[in-house]
């Protein structure tokens, strides 16, 4: 039996939304052609589904404005004519946006708990819901919809999500039309148990369901049904860049390059709630970064649970090759990435630090423990000495590289001697910063069934000892930076200084930026430079470090040009 085709055009900004809506249905194939203003969409419909798809297209016409392409069959037209795409997109005239339909503005409050991946997802969520008329609000009370973007990496994060959701019950009883949605890792893990436990929740959507959100929200808006969608897929079904909102003056953005994890560390819930590792196509990643750069972003952080295995499965380019392509993006100033698994940190990537001028001199390389036996039971698949070798190689290629790490204290069976090996590793590496966590059991993680659980007071004591040690190292390292000049990317004005300084306080304008090594540096703009201060956000500036704090540094904008164009990496000049 023959297929039927429909063809129509939409404003270019609606393309992700339209494709998402149509591709959510089986038996429909969607093709699109884009120019700078609009998209022509061609839908191929399997026999028997014409009425349903025409209904969807007509719904879209009412919502966002869908215009038929002359000479081609549009929604509602019968017949199985061949599609004629316009020869040149620019020949097609578009009607002013909103002429067919005035969308009611609705307010969306997104609460995000957890890692950068969740921050990125929140932006995607805002991006896919924007065409439905949702714009962000900072107050829950004014919202038409609240989305809680949850995290379950450790028990505390999950508790936080449930306690926030609990508080929403009261708000919903005062405003019954409020839509309450739960997304992210807790949603994936708990599924419909959340609906059962929390009658005020309307929607539970998992980590792979973001692009199905508009359709689900639309159904809830029209029929107030309750929906759970925790379907997962081994591949990335929807890869189109979403133009999520940017805050005013935002100069740094996250871009997910892959999702999921296949490493199965025995303590970790991620493979169970984020699914199998899958990489995005490099062209889509570059497109998304360019889109952000066009809107003023100067720094991107490429995100993945294990960026070192980027592209392996799909036979795409390697992570280092991807970095080289990103490095070539004009007007992008800096590239960061996280996270690297030590077992997969390749020489090729290490060499990239010597080769790519936009790649920041910072490597986050979570080690988790300094003891080989614990590493084995964590299923980390490297040894302490192999890890130390990689650090040595990194420092040989890039002597000023900052190295940070994650640690888990109190893993089941961890003895005092094994914990001591972790402290010893910290002394050996002399990290620039660490994140340390007390081990907690997670659903489906094998270590939950391990014997030898460590009691809470011991875990707390070990955590404190680790943080005290690292605190001393950080202070010493910060102190050693005093008197050096660091190039920073200026993030903006506004942060309070950690302690008083006569000069800084009197300057009133206090700015913040980050060095290539990811150190936060506060600085004052000298009197003579005040007139240039509007040039600063998003620019590179050289700062003389004058003071060291526990978590940041303080300095002075030195004389010399304030560069509005990206400079090379970071200069570190001893004074
Ligand atoms: N308990 C404590 N910390 C954990 N992490 C991951 N799973 C657990 C757990 N079950 C930590 C690891 C990881 C970081 C993101 O969270 O250190 O690198
Ligand atoms: Fe979790 Fe290990 Fe994967 Fe990191 S590498 S997300 S710790 S399973």
Coordinates of C-alpha atoms and ligand atoms in Angstrom, one line a residue:
X1 CA 0.0 0.0 0.0
X2 CA 1.1 3.5 -0.8
X3 CA 2.1 6.1 1.7
X4 CA 0.6 9.6 1.9
X5 CA 2.6 12.8 2.2
X6 CA 1.9 16.1 3.7
X7 CA 4.0 19.2 3.3
X8 CA 3.9 22.5 5.2
X9 CA 6.1 25.3 6.5
X10 CA 6.7 26.7 9.9
X11 CA 8.8 29.4 11.5
X12 CA 12.3 27.9 11.9
X13 CA 12.2 28.3 15.7
X14 CA 9.3 25.8 15.9
X15 CA 11.1 23.0 14.0
X16 CA 12.2 21.0 17.1
X17 CA 8.8 21.2 18.5
X18 CA 7.0 20.2 15.4
X19 CA 9.3 17.3 14.7
X20 CA 9.1 16.2 18.3
X21 CA 5.3 16.1 18.2
X22 CA 5.1 14.2 14.9
X23 CA 7.9 11.8 15.6
X24 CA 6.3 10.7 18.8
X25 CA 3.9 8.7 16.6
X26 CA 4.7 5.4 15.1
X27 CA 4.2 5.1 11.3
X28 CA 5.1 8.7 10.6
X29 CA 8.4 9.7 8.9
X30 CA 9.4 13.4 9.1
X31 CA 11.9 15.2 6.8
X32 CA 12.7 18.9 7.0
X33 CA 14.6 21.5 5.0
X34 CA 15.8 24.6 6.8
X35 CA 16.8 28.1 5.8
X36 CA 17.7 31.0 8.1
X37 CA 14.0 31.9 8.8
X38 CA 11.8 28.9 8.2
X39 CA 11.5 25.2 7.7
X40 CA 9.6 23.1 5.2
X41 CA 8.4 19.9 6.8
X42 CA 7.5 16.8 4.8
X43 CA 5.6 14.1 6.6
X44 CA 5.3 10.6 5.2
X45 CA 2.3 8.8 6.6
X46 CA 1.7 5.1 6.7
X47 CA -1.6 3.9 5.3
X48 CA -4.5 4.1 7.7
X49 CA -2.9 6.9 9.8
X50 CA -3.8 9.9 7.6
X51 CA -6.8 11.1 9.7
X52 CA -4.8 11.0 12.9
X53 CA -1.8 12.8 11.4
X54 CA -4.0 15.4 9.7
X55 CA -5.6 16.1 13.1
X56 CA -2.2 16.6 14.7
X57 CA -1.1 19.0 11.9
X58 CA -4.4 21.0 12.2
X59 CA -3.8 21.2 15.9
X60 CA -0.3 22.6 15.3
X61 CA -1.8 25.1 12.8
X62 CA -4.0 26.4 15.6
X63 CA -1.1 26.5 18.0
X64 CA 1.9 27.8 16.3
X65 CA 0.9 28.6 12.7
X66 CA 1.5 26.0 10.0
X67 CA 1.2 27.1 6.4
X68 CA 0.8 24.8 3.4
X69 CA 3.4 24.8 0.7
X70 CA 2.0 25.8 -2.6
X71 CA 1.5 22.8 -4.9
X72 CA 2.0 20.3 -2.2
X73 CA -0.6 18.3 -0.3
X74 CA -1.1 19.8 3.1
X75 CA -3.0 18.6 6.1
X76 CA -6.6 17.9 5.3
X77 CA -6.0 17.6 1.6
X78 CA -6.8 14.2 0.2
X79 CA -4.9 12.2 -2.4
X80 CA -1.6 10.6 -2.7
X81 CA 0.2 13.3 -4.8
X82 CA 3.9 13.5 -5.0
X83 CA 5.4 16.2 -2.8
X84 CA 6.9 19.2 -4.5
X85 CA 9.3 21.0 -2.2
X86 CA 9.9 24.6 -3.1
X87 CA 13.1 24.9 -5.2
X88 CA 14.4 27.7 -3.1
X89 CA 13.4 28.2 0.4
X90 CA 13.6 32.0 0.1
X91 CA 10.8 32.0 -2.5
X92 CA 8.4 31.1 0.2
X93 CA 6.9 34.1 2.1
X94 CA 6.3 33.8 5.7
X95 CA 3.5 35.4 7.6
X96 CA 4.5 37.5 10.7
X97 CA 4.8 35.3 13.7
X98 CA 1.7 35.0 15.8
X99 CA -0.6 36.1 13.0
X100 CA -2.5 32.9 13.0
X101 CA -2.6 32.4 16.7
X102 CA -2.0 34.4 19.8
X103 CA -0.5 32.1 22.4
X104 CA -1.4 32.6 26.0
X105 CA 1.7 33.1 28.1
X106 CA 2.1 30.6 30.8
X107 CA 4.6 30.6 33.6
X108 CA 7.0 27.7 34.3
X109 CA 9.0 27.2 37.4
X110 CA 11.8 24.6 37.2
X111 CA 13.6 23.5 40.3
X112 CA 16.8 21.7 39.5
X113 CA 18.7 19.5 42.0
X114 CA 21.9 17.7 41.1
X115 CA 24.7 17.7 38.5
X116 CA 25.4 19.8 35.5
X117 CA 23.6 17.3 33.4
X118 CA 20.4 18.3 35.2
X119 CA 21.1 21.9 34.7
X120 CA 21.5 21.2 31.0
X121 CA 18.3 19.2 31.0
X122 CA 16.4 22.0 32.7
X123 CA 17.4 24.3 29.8
X124 CA 16.2 21.7 27.3
X125 CA 12.9 21.4 29.2
X126 CA 12.5 25.2 29.0
X127 CA 13.4 25.1 25.4
X128 CA 10.9 22.4 24.3
X129 CA 8.1 24.0 26.3
X130 CA 8.7 27.6 25.1
X131 CA 6.8 27.1 21.9
X132 CA 3.7 26.1 23.9
X133 CA 3.8 29.6 25.5
X134 CA 5.8 28.7 28.7
X135 CA 8.2 31.2 30.0
X136 CA 10.3 31.0 33.1
X137 CA 9.3 32.5 36.5
X138 CA 11.3 32.7 39.7
X139 CA 8.3 32.3 42.0
X140 CA 6.4 29.1 42.5
X141 CA 3.3 30.9 43.5
X142 CA 2.9 32.6 40.2
X143 CA 3.6 29.4 38.2
X144 CA 1.1 27.5 35.9
X145 CA 3.5 24.6 36.0
X146 CA 6.2 23.5 38.3
X147 CA 8.8 20.9 37.2
X148 CA 11.1 19.3 39.7
X149 CA 14.2 18.1 38.0
X150 CA 15.5 15.5 40.4
X151 CA 18.7 13.7 41.3
X152 CA 19.3 10.3 43.0
X153 CA 23.0 10.0 42.9
X154 CA 23.1 10.0 46.7
X155 CA 20.4 9.4 49.3
X156 CA 20.4 13.1 50.4
X157 CA 19.7 14.3 46.9
X158 CA 16.7 12.0 46.6
X159 CA 15.4 13.1 50.1
X160 CA 15.7 16.7 49.0
X161 CA 13.6 16.1 45.9
X162 CA 10.8 14.4 47.9
X163 CA 10.8 17.1 50.5
X164 CA 10.4 19.8 47.9
X165 CA 7.7 17.8 46.2
X166 CA 5.9 17.4 49.5
X167 CA 5.9 21.2 50.0
X168 CA 4.2 21.6 46.6
X169 CA 1.1 19.7 47.8
X170 CA 0.1 22.8 49.8
X171 CA 0.7 25.1 46.9
X172 CA -1.3 22.9 44.6
X173 CA -4.3 22.8 47.0
X174 CA -4.3 26.6 46.9
X175 CA -4.1 26.6 43.1
X176 CA -5.6 23.3 41.8
X177 CA -4.9 24.3 38.1
X178 CA -1.2 24.1 38.8
X179 CA 0.6 21.3 36.8
X180 CA 3.2 19.5 38.9
X181 CA 5.7 17.5 37.0
X182 CA 8.7 15.4 38.2
X183 CA 11.6 14.7 35.9
X184 CA 15.1 13.5 36.1
X185 CA 16.7 10.5 37.9
X186 CA 14.3 10.1 40.8
X187 CA 11.4 10.1 38.2
X188 CA 13.2 7.5 36.2
X189 CA 13.9 5.4 39.3
X190 CA 10.5 5.6 40.9
X191 CA 8.1 5.9 38.0
X192 CA 4.5 5.5 38.9
X193 CA 5.3 5.0 42.5
X194 CA 5.5 8.8 42.7
X195 CA 2.0 9.2 41.3
X196 CA 0.7 6.7 43.9
X197 CA 2.6 8.4 46.8
X198 CA 1.9 12.0 45.8
X199 CA -1.7 12.7 44.6
X200 CA -0.8 16.3 43.7
X201 CA 1.7 15.1 41.0
X202 CA 0.3 15.2 37.4
X203 CA 3.3 14.0 35.4
X204 CA 6.4 11.8 35.9
X205 CA 8.8 11.9 33.1
X206 CA 12.1 10.0 32.9
X207 CA 15.6 11.0 31.7
X208 CA 14.8 10.0 28.1
X209 CA 11.4 11.6 27.9
X210 CA 12.2 15.3 27.7
X211 CA 11.3 15.5 24.0
X212 CA 8.0 13.9 24.6
X213 CA 7.1 16.5 27.2
X214 CA 5.1 18.9 25.0
X215 CA 2.7 16.2 23.9
X216 CA 2.3 15.0 27.5
X217 CA 1.8 18.6 28.8
X218 CA -0.7 19.2 26.1
X219 CA -2.7 16.2 27.1
X220 CA -2.7 17.2 30.8
X221 CA -3.7 20.8 29.9
X222 CA -6.7 19.5 27.9
X223 CA -7.9 16.6 30.0
X224 CA -6.2 16.9 33.4
X225 CA -5.0 13.3 33.1
X226 CA -2.0 11.9 35.0
X227 CA 0.9 10.5 33.0
X228 CA 4.0 8.5 33.6
X229 CA 6.7 8.2 30.9
X230 CA 9.9 6.4 31.9
X231 CA 10.6 4.8 28.6
X232 CA 14.3 4.4 27.8
X233 CA 16.1 3.9 24.6
X234 CA 19.7 2.7 23.8
X235 CA 20.2 5.4 21.1
X236 CA 19.6 9.1 21.0
X237 CA 16.3 9.4 19.2
X238 CA 16.1 13.2 19.2
X239 CA 19.4 15.0 18.6
X240 CA 18.3 18.4 17.3
X241 CA 19.8 21.3 19.2
X242 CA 17.2 23.0 21.3
X243 CA 17.4 26.8 21.7
X244 CA 16.9 26.9 25.5
X245 CA 16.7 30.2 27.3
X246 CA 19.9 32.0 28.4
X247 CA 20.0 34.3 31.4
X248 CA 21.0 37.9 30.7
X249 CA 24.7 38.2 30.1
X250 CA 25.2 34.4 30.3
X251 CA 28.7 33.7 29.0
X252 CA 29.1 30.1 29.9
X253 CA 26.8 27.2 28.9
X254 CA 26.7 23.4 29.2
X255 CA 26.3 21.2 26.2
X256 CA 25.6 17.5 26.6
X257 CA 27.6 15.4 24.1
X258 CA 26.5 12.0 25.3
X259 CA 24.2 10.5 27.9
X260 CA 24.1 7.3 30.0
X261 CA 27.0 5.2 31.3
X262 CA 28.1 1.6 30.7
X263 CA 30.7 1.5 33.5
X264 CA 28.6 0.1 36.3
X265 CA 30.7 1.2 39.2
X266 CA 29.2 -0.9 42.0
X267 CA 28.1 2.1 44.1
X268 CA 26.5 4.0 41.3
X269 CA 22.9 4.5 40.2
X270 CA 23.6 6.4 37.0
X271 CA 23.6 3.4 34.6
X272 CA 20.2 2.4 36.0
X273 CA 18.6 5.8 35.7
X274 CA 20.4 7.4 32.7
X275 CA 20.6 4.2 30.7
X276 CA 23.2 3.0 28.2
X277 CA 25.9 5.2 26.9
X278 CA 24.9 7.0 23.7
X279 CA 26.7 9.8 21.9
X280 CA 25.2 12.8 20.0
X281 CA 26.3 13.4 16.5
X282 CA 29.2 15.9 16.3
X283 CA 27.4 18.0 13.7
X284 CA 24.5 18.5 16.1
X285 CA 26.9 19.4 18.9
X286 CA 28.7 21.9 16.9
X287 CA 25.4 23.4 15.7
X288 CA 24.2 23.8 19.2
X289 CA 27.5 25.4 20.4
X290 CA 27.4 27.9 17.4
X291 CA 23.8 28.7 18.3
X292 CA 24.9 29.5 21.9
X293 CA 28.0 31.5 20.7
X294 CA 25.8 33.5 18.4
X295 CA 23.8 34.5 21.5
X296 CA 26.9 35.7 23.5
X297 CA 28.2 32.5 25.1
X298 CA 32.0 32.5 25.3
X299 CA 32.7 29.3 27.2
X300 CA 31.1 25.8 26.8
X301 CA 31.4 22.8 29.1
X302 CA 30.9 19.6 27.2
X303 CA 29.1 17.1 29.4
X304 CA 29.0 13.3 29.6
X305 CA 29.4 10.7 32.3
X306 CA 32.6 9.5 30.6
X307 CA 33.5 11.8 27.8
X308 CA 36.6 9.7 27.0
X309 CA 34.5 7.1 25.4
X310 CA 32.6 9.6 23.3
X311 CA 31.6 8.3 19.9
X312 CA 33.1 4.8 20.4
X313 CA 29.9 2.9 20.1
X314 CA 28.4 4.8 17.2
X315 CA 31.7 4.9 15.3
X316 CA 31.6 8.7 15.4
X317 CA 34.8 10.8 15.8
X318 CA 36.9 10.5 19.0
X319 CA 36.5 12.9 21.9
X320 CA 39.8 14.6 21.0
X321 CA 38.7 15.0 17.4
X322 CA 35.4 16.5 18.7
X323 CA 37.4 18.9 20.9
X324 CA 39.5 20.0 17.9
X325 CA 36.4 20.8 15.9
X326 CA 34.9 22.8 18.8
X327 CA 38.2 24.6 19.2
X328 CA 37.7 25.9 15.6
X329 CA 34.4 27.6 16.4
X330 CA 34.9 31.3 15.8
X331 CA 34.2 33.6 18.8
X332 CA 34.1 30.7 21.3
X333 CA 36.8 31.5 23.9
X334 CA 37.0 28.5 26.1
X335 CA 36.2 24.8 26.2
X336 CA 35.8 22.7 29.4
X337 CA 34.6 19.2 29.8
X338 CA 33.5 16.8 32.5
X339 CA 33.7 13.9 33.4
X340 CA 36.7 11.7 32.4
X341 CA 37.0 8.2 33.7
X342 CA 40.6 7.5 34.6
X343 CA 40.7 4.1 32.9
X344 CA 39.7 5.7 29.5
X345 CA 41.8 8.9 29.7
X346 CA 43.8 8.5 26.4
X347 CA 47.2 9.9 25.5
X348 CA 45.4 11.6 22.6
X349 CA 43.3 13.6 25.0
X350 CA 46.2 14.4 27.2
X351 CA 48.1 15.7 24.2
X352 CA 45.1 17.9 23.3
X353 CA 46.0 20.1 26.3
X354 CA 49.2 21.0 24.6
X355 CA 47.6 21.5 21.2
X356 CA 44.2 23.2 21.6
X357 CA 44.5 26.8 22.7
X358 CA 40.9 27.1 23.8
X359 CA 41.0 24.0 26.0
X360 CA 41.0 25.1 29.6
X361 CA 43.9 23.9 31.8
X362 CA 41.7 21.9 34.1
X363 CA 41.0 18.2 34.4
X364 CA 38.4 16.7 36.7
X365 CA 39.5 13.1 37.1
X366 CA 37.5 11.3 39.8
X367 CA 39.5 8.7 41.6
X368 CA 37.0 7.8 44.4
X369 CA 39.6 6.0 46.5
X370 CA 43.4 5.7 46.9
X371 CA 43.3 2.0 47.8
X372 CA 43.6 -0.7 45.1
X373 CA 41.4 -3.2 46.9
X374 CA 38.6 -0.7 47.3
X375 CA 39.0 0.4 43.7
X376 CA 38.6 -3.2 42.6
X377 CA 35.4 -3.6 44.6
X378 CA 34.1 -0.3 43.2
X379 CA 34.7 -1.8 39.7
X380 CA 36.7 1.2 38.7
X381 CA 39.2 -0.9 36.6
X382 CA 42.3 1.1 37.3
X383 CA 44.9 1.0 40.0
X384 CA 46.3 3.7 42.1
X385 CA 49.6 3.6 40.3
X386 CA 48.0 3.7 36.9
X387 CA 46.0 6.8 38.0
X388 CA 49.1 8.5 39.3
X389 CA 50.9 7.8 36.0
X390 CA 48.1 9.6 34.1
X391 CA 48.4 12.6 36.4
X392 CA 52.1 12.7 35.7
X393 CA 51.5 12.6 32.0
X394 CA 49.0 15.4 32.2
X395 CA 51.4 17.6 34.1
X396 CA 54.2 16.8 31.7
X397 CA 52.1 18.0 28.8
X398 CA 50.5 20.9 30.6
X399 CA 52.5 21.9 33.7
X400 CA 50.0 24.4 35.1
X401 CA 46.9 22.1 34.7
X402 CA 44.6 22.1 37.7
X403 CA 43.5 18.7 38.8
X404 CA 40.3 18.0 40.8
X405 CA 38.6 14.8 41.8
X406 CA 35.7 13.0 43.5
X407 CA 36.1 10.8 46.6
X408 CA 33.8 8.4 48.4
X409 CA 34.5 7.8 52.0
X410 CA 33.2 4.8 54.0
X411 CA 32.6 2.5 51.0
X412 CA 31.5 -0.9 52.4
X413 CA 34.5 -2.7 54.1
X414 CA 36.8 0.4 54.0
X415 CA 39.3 0.0 56.8
X416 CA 41.2 2.8 58.5
X417 CA 44.3 1.7 56.6
X418 CA 42.5 1.9 53.3
X419 CA 41.1 5.3 54.1
X420 CA 44.7 6.4 55.0
X421 CA 45.7 5.4 51.5
X422 CA 43.2 7.8 50.2
X423 CA 44.6 10.6 52.3
X424 CA 48.0 9.7 51.2
X425 CA 47.0 9.9 47.5
X426 CA 45.6 13.4 48.1
X427 CA 49.0 14.4 49.6
X428 CA 50.7 12.9 46.6
X429 CA 48.6 14.5 43.9
X430 CA 48.0 17.8 45.7
X431 CA 44.7 18.5 44.1
X432 CA 43.4 21.9 43.3
X433 CA 40.0 20.9 44.7
X434 CA 38.0 17.9 45.6
X435 CA 34.4 16.8 46.0
X436 CA 34.0 14.2 48.7
X437 CA 30.9 12.2 49.7
X438 CA 29.9 9.7 52.4
X439 CA 29.0 6.4 50.7
X440 CA 25.2 5.8 50.6
X441 CA 23.3 2.7 49.3
X442 CA 21.5 3.3 46.1
X443 CA 18.7 1.2 44.5
X444 CA 20.0 -1.4 42.0
X445 CA 23.7 -0.6 42.8
X446 CA 25.5 -3.8 43.7
X447 CA 27.4 -2.3 46.6
X448 CA 24.1 -1.9 48.4
X449 CA 24.3 -5.7 49.0
X450 CA 27.9 -5.6 50.1
X451 CA 28.8 -6.5 53.7
X452 CA 30.9 -4.4 56.0
X453 CA 28.8 -1.2 56.0
X454 CA 30.6 1.6 57.7
X455 CA 28.7 3.4 60.5
X456 CA 27.7 7.0 60.1
X457 CA 30.0 8.5 62.7
X458 CA 33.1 6.8 61.1
X459 CA 32.0 8.1 57.7
X460 CA 31.6 11.6 59.1
X461 CA 35.0 11.5 60.7
X462 CA 36.7 10.3 57.6
X463 CA 34.9 12.9 55.5
X464 CA 36.0 15.7 57.8
X465 CA 39.6 14.4 57.9
X466 CA 39.7 14.4 54.1
X467 CA 38.2 17.9 53.8
X468 CA 40.6 19.2 56.4
X469 CA 43.5 17.9 54.5
X470 CA 42.4 19.2 51.1
X471 CA 41.5 22.5 52.8
X472 CA 45.1 22.9 53.8
X473 CA 46.4 22.0 50.4
X474 CA 43.9 24.4 48.7
X475 CA 45.0 27.3 51.0
X476 CA 48.6 26.6 50.3
X477 CA 48.0 26.5 46.6
X478 CA 45.9 29.6 46.6
X479 CA 48.6 31.4 48.7
X480 CA 51.2 30.4 46.1
X481 CA 49.2 32.1 43.4
X482 CA 49.4 35.5 45.1
X483 CA 51.6 37.8 43.0
X484 CA 50.8 35.9 39.8
X485 CA 48.9 37.3 36.8
X486 CA 46.0 35.1 35.7
X487 CA 43.8 35.6 32.6
X488 CA 40.2 35.3 33.5
X489 CA 37.0 35.2 31.5
X490 CA 34.8 37.8 33.2
X491 CA 31.4 36.4 34.3
X492 CA 30.0 39.7 35.6
X493 CA 29.7 42.0 38.5
X494 CA 28.1 41.5 41.8
X495 CA 29.6 38.9 44.1
X496 CA 30.5 39.9 47.6
X497 CA 34.1 39.7 48.6
X498 CA 34.9 37.1 51.2
X499 CA 36.6 39.6 53.4
X500 CA 37.1 43.3 53.5
X501 CA 39.8 45.1 51.6
X502 CA 40.0 48.8 51.7
X503 CA 40.8 49.3 48.0
X504 CA 38.3 46.8 46.8
X505 CA 35.5 48.0 49.1
X506 CA 36.0 51.6 48.0
X507 CA 35.9 50.6 44.3
X508 CA 32.3 49.5 44.8
X509 CA 32.2 47.6 41.5
X510 CA 33.3 44.1 42.3
X511 CA 33.6 41.6 39.5
X512 CA 34.0 37.9 39.2
X513 CA 35.7 35.7 36.7
X514 CA 37.3 32.3 36.3
X515 CA 40.8 31.4 35.3
X516 CA 41.5 28.7 32.8
X517 CA 42.3 26.5 35.8
X518 CA 38.7 27.1 37.0
X519 CA 39.8 29.3 40.0
X520 CA 37.2 31.9 40.9
X521 CA 38.7 35.3 41.1
X522 CA 37.1 38.4 42.4
X523 CA 38.5 41.8 41.4
X524 CA 37.9 45.4 41.6
X525 CA 37.9 47.7 38.6
X526 CA 40.4 50.6 39.2
X527 CA 39.1 54.1 38.9
X528 CA 40.9 54.6 35.6
X529 CA 39.1 51.6 34.0
X530 CA 35.6 52.4 35.2
X531 CA 34.5 53.8 31.9
X532 CA 35.4 50.4 30.3
X533 CA 33.5 48.3 32.7
X534 CA 30.6 47.6 30.3
X535 CA 33.1 45.9 28.1
X536 CA 34.0 43.4 30.8
X537 CA 31.3 40.7 30.9
X538 CA 32.3 38.0 28.5
X539 CA 35.8 39.5 27.9
X540 CA 39.2 38.2 28.9
X541 CA 41.0 40.3 31.5
X542 CA 44.4 39.9 33.2
X543 CA 44.3 40.0 36.9
X544 CA 47.1 40.4 39.4
X545 CA 46.3 38.0 42.3
X546 CA 46.5 39.9 45.6
X547 CA 44.7 37.7 48.1
X548 CA 43.8 34.1 48.8
X549 CA 40.6 32.7 50.4
X550 CA 39.4 29.2 51.1
X551 CA 37.4 28.9 47.9
X552 CA 38.4 31.8 45.8
X553 CA 41.1 34.5 45.1
X554 CA 41.0 38.2 45.0
X555 CA 42.9 40.4 42.6
X556 CA 43.2 43.6 40.7
X557 CA 42.5 44.3 37.0
X558 CA 46.0 45.3 35.8
X559 CA 46.7 48.0 33.4
X560 CA 46.6 47.0 29.8
X561 CA 43.9 46.1 27.3
X562 CA 40.6 44.5 28.3
X563 CA 40.2 42.0 25.5
X564 CA 36.7 41.6 24.2
X565 CA 37.9 38.8 21.9
X566 CA 39.1 35.4 23.2
X567 CA 42.7 35.2 24.1
X568 CA 44.8 32.1 24.2
X569 CA 44.3 29.8 27.2
X570 CA 45.8 31.3 30.4
X571 CA 48.9 33.2 31.0
X572 CA 50.5 32.6 34.4
X573 CA 53.3 35.1 34.9
X574 CA 55.2 35.1 38.2
X575 CA 55.5 38.7 39.4
Ligands
LIG1 N1 27.5 7.2 47.5 C1 28.3 8.3 47.7 N2 28.8 9.0 46.7 C2 28.5 8.6 45.4 N3 28.8 9.1 44.2 C3 28.2 8.3 43.3 N4 27.5 7.4 43.9 C4 27.6 7.5 45.2 C5 27.1 6.8 46.3 N5 26.3 5.7 46.2 C6 29.7 10.2 44.0 C7 31.0 9.8 43.2 C8 30.8 10.4 41.9 C9 30.0 11.6 42.3 C10 29.3 12.3 41.2 O1 29.1 11.2 43.3 O2 32.1 10.4 43.9 O3 32.0 10.7 41.2
LIG2 FE1 28.6 6.2 37.9 FE2 30.9 5.0 37.4 FE3 29.3 5.7 35.4 FE4 30.6 7.6 36.9 S1 31.6 6.0 35.6 S2 28.4 7.6 36.2 S3 30.5 6.7 38.9 S4 28.9 4.2 36.9

